[in-house]
Tab-separated table of C-alpha atoms in Angstrom:
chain	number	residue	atom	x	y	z
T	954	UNK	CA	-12.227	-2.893	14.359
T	955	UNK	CA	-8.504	-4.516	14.706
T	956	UNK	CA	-5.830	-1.821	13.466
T	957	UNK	CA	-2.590	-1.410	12.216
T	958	UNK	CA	-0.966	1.304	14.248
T	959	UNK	CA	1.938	3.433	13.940
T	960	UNK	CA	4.465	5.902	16.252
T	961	UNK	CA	5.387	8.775	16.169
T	962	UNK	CA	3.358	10.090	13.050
T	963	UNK	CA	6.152	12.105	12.512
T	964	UNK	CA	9.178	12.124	13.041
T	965	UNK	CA	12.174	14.746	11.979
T	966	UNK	CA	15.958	14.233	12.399
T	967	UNK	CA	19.273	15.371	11.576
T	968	UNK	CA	21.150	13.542	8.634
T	969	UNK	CA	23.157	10.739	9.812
T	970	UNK	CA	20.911	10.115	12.861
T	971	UNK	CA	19.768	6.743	13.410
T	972	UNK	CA	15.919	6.084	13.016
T	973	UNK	CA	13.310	3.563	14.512
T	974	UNK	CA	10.208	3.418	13.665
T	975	UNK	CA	7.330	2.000	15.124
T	976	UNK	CA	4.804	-0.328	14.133
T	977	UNK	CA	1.862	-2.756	16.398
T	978	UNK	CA	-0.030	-5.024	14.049
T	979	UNK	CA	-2.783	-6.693	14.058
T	980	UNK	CA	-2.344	-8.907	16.914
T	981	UNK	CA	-3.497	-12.379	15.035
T	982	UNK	CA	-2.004	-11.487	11.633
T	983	UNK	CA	1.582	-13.569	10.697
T	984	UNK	CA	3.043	-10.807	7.749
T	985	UNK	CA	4.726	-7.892	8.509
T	986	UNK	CA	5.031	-5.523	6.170
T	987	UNK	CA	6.917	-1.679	5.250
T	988	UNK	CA	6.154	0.451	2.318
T	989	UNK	CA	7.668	4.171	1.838
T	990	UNK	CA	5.714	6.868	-0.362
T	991	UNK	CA	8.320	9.440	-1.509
T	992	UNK	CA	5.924	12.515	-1.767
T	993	UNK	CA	4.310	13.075	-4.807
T	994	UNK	CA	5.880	9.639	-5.857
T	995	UNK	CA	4.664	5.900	-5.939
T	996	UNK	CA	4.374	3.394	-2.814
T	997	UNK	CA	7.223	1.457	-2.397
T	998	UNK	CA	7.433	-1.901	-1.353
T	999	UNK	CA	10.694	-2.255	1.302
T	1000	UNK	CA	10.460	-5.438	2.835
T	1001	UNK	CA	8.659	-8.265	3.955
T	1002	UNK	CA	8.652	-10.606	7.428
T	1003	UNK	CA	7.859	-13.744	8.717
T	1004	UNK	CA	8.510	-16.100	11.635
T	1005	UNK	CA	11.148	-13.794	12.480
T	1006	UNK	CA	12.919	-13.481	9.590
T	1007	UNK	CA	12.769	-11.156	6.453
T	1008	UNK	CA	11.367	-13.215	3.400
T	1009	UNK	CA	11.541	-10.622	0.977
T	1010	UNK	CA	13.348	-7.389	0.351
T	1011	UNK	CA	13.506	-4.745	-2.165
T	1012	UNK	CA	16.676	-3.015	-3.850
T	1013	UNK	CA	15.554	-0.153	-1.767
T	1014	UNK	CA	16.079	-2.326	1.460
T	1015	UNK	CA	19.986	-1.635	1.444
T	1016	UNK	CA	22.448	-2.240	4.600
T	1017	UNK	CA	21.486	1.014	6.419
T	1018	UNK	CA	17.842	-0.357	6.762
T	1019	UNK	CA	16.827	-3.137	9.313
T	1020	UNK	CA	14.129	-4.876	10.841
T	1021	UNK	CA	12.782	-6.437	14.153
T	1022	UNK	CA	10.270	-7.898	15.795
T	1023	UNK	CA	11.631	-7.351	19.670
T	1024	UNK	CA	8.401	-8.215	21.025
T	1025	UNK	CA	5.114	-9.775	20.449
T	1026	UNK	CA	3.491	-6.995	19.572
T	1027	UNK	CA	5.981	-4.601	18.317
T	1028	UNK	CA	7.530	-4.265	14.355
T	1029	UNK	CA	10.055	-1.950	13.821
T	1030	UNK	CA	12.101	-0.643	11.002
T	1031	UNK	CA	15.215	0.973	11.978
T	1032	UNK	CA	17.490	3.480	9.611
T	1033	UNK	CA	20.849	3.459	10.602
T	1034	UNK	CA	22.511	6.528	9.441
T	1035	UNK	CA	19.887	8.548	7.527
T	1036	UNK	CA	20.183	10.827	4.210
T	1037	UNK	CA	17.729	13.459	2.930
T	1038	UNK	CA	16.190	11.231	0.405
T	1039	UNK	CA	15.234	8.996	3.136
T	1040	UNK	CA	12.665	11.673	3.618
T	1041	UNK	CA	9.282	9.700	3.304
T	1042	UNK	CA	6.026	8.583	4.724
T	1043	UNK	CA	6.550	5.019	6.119
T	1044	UNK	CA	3.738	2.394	6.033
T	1045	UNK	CA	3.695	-0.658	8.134
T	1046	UNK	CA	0.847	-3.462	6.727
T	1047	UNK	CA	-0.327	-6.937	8.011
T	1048	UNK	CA	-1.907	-9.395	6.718
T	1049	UNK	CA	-3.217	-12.842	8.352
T	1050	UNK	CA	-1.895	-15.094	5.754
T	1051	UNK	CA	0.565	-14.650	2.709
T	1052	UNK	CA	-2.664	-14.323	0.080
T	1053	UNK	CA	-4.827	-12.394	2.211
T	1054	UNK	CA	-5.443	-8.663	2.134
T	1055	UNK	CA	-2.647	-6.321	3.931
T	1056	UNK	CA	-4.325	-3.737	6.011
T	1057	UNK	CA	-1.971	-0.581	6.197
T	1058	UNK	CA	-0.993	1.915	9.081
T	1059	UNK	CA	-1.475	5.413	9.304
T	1060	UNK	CA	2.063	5.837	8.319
T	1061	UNK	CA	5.068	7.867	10.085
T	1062	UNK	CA	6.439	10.984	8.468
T	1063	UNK	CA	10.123	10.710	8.281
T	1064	UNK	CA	11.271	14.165	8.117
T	1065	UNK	CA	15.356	14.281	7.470
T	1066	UNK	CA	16.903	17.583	7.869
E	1475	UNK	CA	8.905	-6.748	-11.872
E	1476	UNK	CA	5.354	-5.664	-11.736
E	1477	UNK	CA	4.487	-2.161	-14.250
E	1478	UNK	CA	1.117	-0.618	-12.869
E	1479	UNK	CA	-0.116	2.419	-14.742
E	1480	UNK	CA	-3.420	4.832	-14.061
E	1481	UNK	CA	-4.111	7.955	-14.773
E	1482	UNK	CA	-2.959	10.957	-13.122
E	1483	UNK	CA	-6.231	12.369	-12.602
E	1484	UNK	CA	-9.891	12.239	-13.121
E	1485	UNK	CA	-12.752	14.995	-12.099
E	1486	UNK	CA	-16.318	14.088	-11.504
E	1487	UNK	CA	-19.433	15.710	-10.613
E	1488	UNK	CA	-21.278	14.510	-7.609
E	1489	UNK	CA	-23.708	11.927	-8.167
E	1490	UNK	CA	-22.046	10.764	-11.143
E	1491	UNK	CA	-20.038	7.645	-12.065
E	1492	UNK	CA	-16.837	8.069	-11.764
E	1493	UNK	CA	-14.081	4.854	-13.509
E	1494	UNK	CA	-10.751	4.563	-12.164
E	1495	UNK	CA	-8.439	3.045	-14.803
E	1496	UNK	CA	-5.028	0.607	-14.338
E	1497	UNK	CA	-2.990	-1.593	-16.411
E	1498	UNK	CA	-0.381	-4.094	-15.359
E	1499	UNK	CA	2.356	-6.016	-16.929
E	1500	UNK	CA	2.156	-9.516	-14.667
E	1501	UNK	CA	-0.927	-11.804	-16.252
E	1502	UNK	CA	0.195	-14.181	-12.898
E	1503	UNK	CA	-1.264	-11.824	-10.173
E	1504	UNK	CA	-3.059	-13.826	-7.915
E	1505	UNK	CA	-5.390	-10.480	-6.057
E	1506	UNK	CA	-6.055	-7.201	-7.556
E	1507	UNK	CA	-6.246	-4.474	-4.862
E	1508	UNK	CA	-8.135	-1.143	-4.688
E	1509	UNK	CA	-6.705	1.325	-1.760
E	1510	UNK	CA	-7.929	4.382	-0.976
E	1511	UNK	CA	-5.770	7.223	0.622
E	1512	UNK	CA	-7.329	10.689	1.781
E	1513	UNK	CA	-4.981	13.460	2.401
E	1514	UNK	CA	-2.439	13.405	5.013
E	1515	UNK	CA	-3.705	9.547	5.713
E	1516	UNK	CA	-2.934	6.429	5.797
E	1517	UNK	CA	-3.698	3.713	2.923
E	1518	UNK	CA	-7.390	2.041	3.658
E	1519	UNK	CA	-7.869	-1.430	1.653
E	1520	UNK	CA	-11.865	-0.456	-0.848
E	1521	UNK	CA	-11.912	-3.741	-2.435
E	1522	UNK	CA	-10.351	-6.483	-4.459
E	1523	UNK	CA	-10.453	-8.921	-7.042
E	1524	UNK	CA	-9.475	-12.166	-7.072
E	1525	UNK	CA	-7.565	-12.803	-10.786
E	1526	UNK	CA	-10.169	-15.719	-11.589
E	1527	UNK	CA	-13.153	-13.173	-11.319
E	1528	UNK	CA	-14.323	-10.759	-14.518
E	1529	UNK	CA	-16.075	-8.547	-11.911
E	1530	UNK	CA	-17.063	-8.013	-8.134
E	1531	UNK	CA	-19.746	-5.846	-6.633
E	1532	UNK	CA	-19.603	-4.049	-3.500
E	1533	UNK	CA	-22.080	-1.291	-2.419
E	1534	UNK	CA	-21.119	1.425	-4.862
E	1535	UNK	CA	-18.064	-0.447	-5.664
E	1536	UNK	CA	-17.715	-2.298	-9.044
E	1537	UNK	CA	-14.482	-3.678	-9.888
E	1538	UNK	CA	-14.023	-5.230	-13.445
E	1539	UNK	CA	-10.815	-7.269	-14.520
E	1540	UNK	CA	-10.001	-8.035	-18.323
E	1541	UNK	CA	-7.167	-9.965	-17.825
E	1542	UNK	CA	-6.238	-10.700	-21.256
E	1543	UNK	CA	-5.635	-7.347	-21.471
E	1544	UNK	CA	-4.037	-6.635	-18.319
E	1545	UNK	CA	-6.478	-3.746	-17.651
E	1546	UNK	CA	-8.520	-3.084	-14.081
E	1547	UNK	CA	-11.183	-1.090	-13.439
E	1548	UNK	CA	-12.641	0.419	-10.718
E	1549	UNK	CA	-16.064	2.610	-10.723
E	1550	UNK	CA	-17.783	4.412	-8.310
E	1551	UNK	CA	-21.729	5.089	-8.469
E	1552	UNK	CA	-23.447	8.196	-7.236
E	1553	UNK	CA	-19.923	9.748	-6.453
E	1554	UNK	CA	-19.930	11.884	-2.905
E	1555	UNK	CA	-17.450	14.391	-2.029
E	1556	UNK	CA	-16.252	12.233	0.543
E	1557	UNK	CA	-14.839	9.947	-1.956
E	1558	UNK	CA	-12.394	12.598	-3.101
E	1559	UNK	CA	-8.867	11.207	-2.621
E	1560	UNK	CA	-6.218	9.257	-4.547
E	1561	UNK	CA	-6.824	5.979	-5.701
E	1562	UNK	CA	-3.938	3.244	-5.820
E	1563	UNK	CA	-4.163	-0.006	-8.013
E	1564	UNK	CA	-2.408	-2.779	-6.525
E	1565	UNK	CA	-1.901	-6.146	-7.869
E	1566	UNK	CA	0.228	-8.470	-5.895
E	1567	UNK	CA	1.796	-11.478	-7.647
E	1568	UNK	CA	4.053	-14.272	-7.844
E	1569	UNK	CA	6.661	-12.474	-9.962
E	1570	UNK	CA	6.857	-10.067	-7.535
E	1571	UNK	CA	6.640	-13.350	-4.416
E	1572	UNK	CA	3.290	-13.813	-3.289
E	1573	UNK	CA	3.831	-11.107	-0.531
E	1574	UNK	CA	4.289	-8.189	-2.379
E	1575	UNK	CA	2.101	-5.659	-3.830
E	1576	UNK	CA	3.202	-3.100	-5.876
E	1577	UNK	CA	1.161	0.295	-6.348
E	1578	UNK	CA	0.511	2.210	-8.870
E	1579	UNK	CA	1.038	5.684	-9.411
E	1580	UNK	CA	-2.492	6.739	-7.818
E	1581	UNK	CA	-5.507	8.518	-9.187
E	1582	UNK	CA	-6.368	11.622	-7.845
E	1583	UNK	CA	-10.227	11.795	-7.769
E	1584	UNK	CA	-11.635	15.341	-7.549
E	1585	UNK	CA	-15.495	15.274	-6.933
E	1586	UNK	CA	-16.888	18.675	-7.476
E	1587	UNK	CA	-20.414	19.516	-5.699
């Protein structure tokens, strides 16, 4: 069954280090997708992508956060300069078509230290 | 934006039913979502609901929508331990764009042999 996978599952750095995460969708899906899950708190929706663009955003999804599709395959989410409350698991999701279901990662464990 | 409320917690005995409450504040979601996450895991889509539907059987899965009230249900038969996990409502909804999804705080289901 098709997958949404995600590198590294997890991943520590030093404050003020610059992030990139990893994400391979579903190869025939269109919506790109990331979600954070403070622990202990609520998912989080950060942003949303299509045809190479973002089409929606979150007041999470601030300046130091950015997105790419550099590839066909890959979807990335890079945090430029991170802080300690960036600490998080980080979801990518896909979905074939804007009102179909998103299927969801394993998630990457953002460690900030 | 989109308020989506459950329960904290709910403890069942195996074999029995178990009903996983939520309420949300948009009556213009479009799909109601049911994920599942198991410790240290990722997010895995159990079922949905489309927002013209009262109810929707799957397997052991019965989801039942009241939307005049805003309220969504989901119920397990014969629980297993294997179904012991949080549970995360998710409608997803034009006042939120038709992309987003936005979770709600989870239900922990215990399942006790």
């Amino acid at each position: 069954e098709p997958e949404v996978t995600q590198t590294p599952s997890h991943q520590v750095t030093q404050m003020g280090q610059e992030v990139i995460l990893r994400c391979v969708p579903i190869s025939n899906h269109l919506y790109f997708y990331w979600y954070r899950q403070i622990l202990g708190q609520k998912v989080e929706f950060l942003v949303s992508f299509y045809n190479n663009e973002i089409s929606e955003k979150s007041e999470i999804f601030d300046d130091q956060f950015s997105v790419e599709r550099p590839d066909g395959s890959n979807f990335t989410l890079k945090i430029r300069s991170t802080k300690l409350e960036d600490s998080a698991m980080y979801f990518c999701a896909s979905s074939e078509d804007v009102n179909t279901e998103a299927f969801f990662g394993q998630g990457t464990r953002l460690t900030v230290v | 934006g989109e308020d989506v409320e459950q329960s904290l917690f709910l403890s069942v005995r195996e074999g029995d039913s178990s009903v996983i409450n939520c309420t949300y504040t948009d009556s213009s979601s479009t799909y109601l979502y049911w994920y599942k996450q198991e410790p240290g895991a990722g997010l895995q889509l159990l079922t949905y609901i489309f927002s013209n539907m009262d109810m929707k059987q799957d397997q052991r899965l019965t989801v039942l929508l009241n939307k005049k009230d805003k309220h969504l249900s989901l119920r397990i038969a014969d629980t297993q331990t294997g179904d012991s996990a949080i549970y995360f409502c998710a409608p997803r909804g034009p006042s939120g764009g038709y992309q987003k999804v936005t979770f709600g705080t989870g239900t922990k289901l215990q399942v006790i042999p």
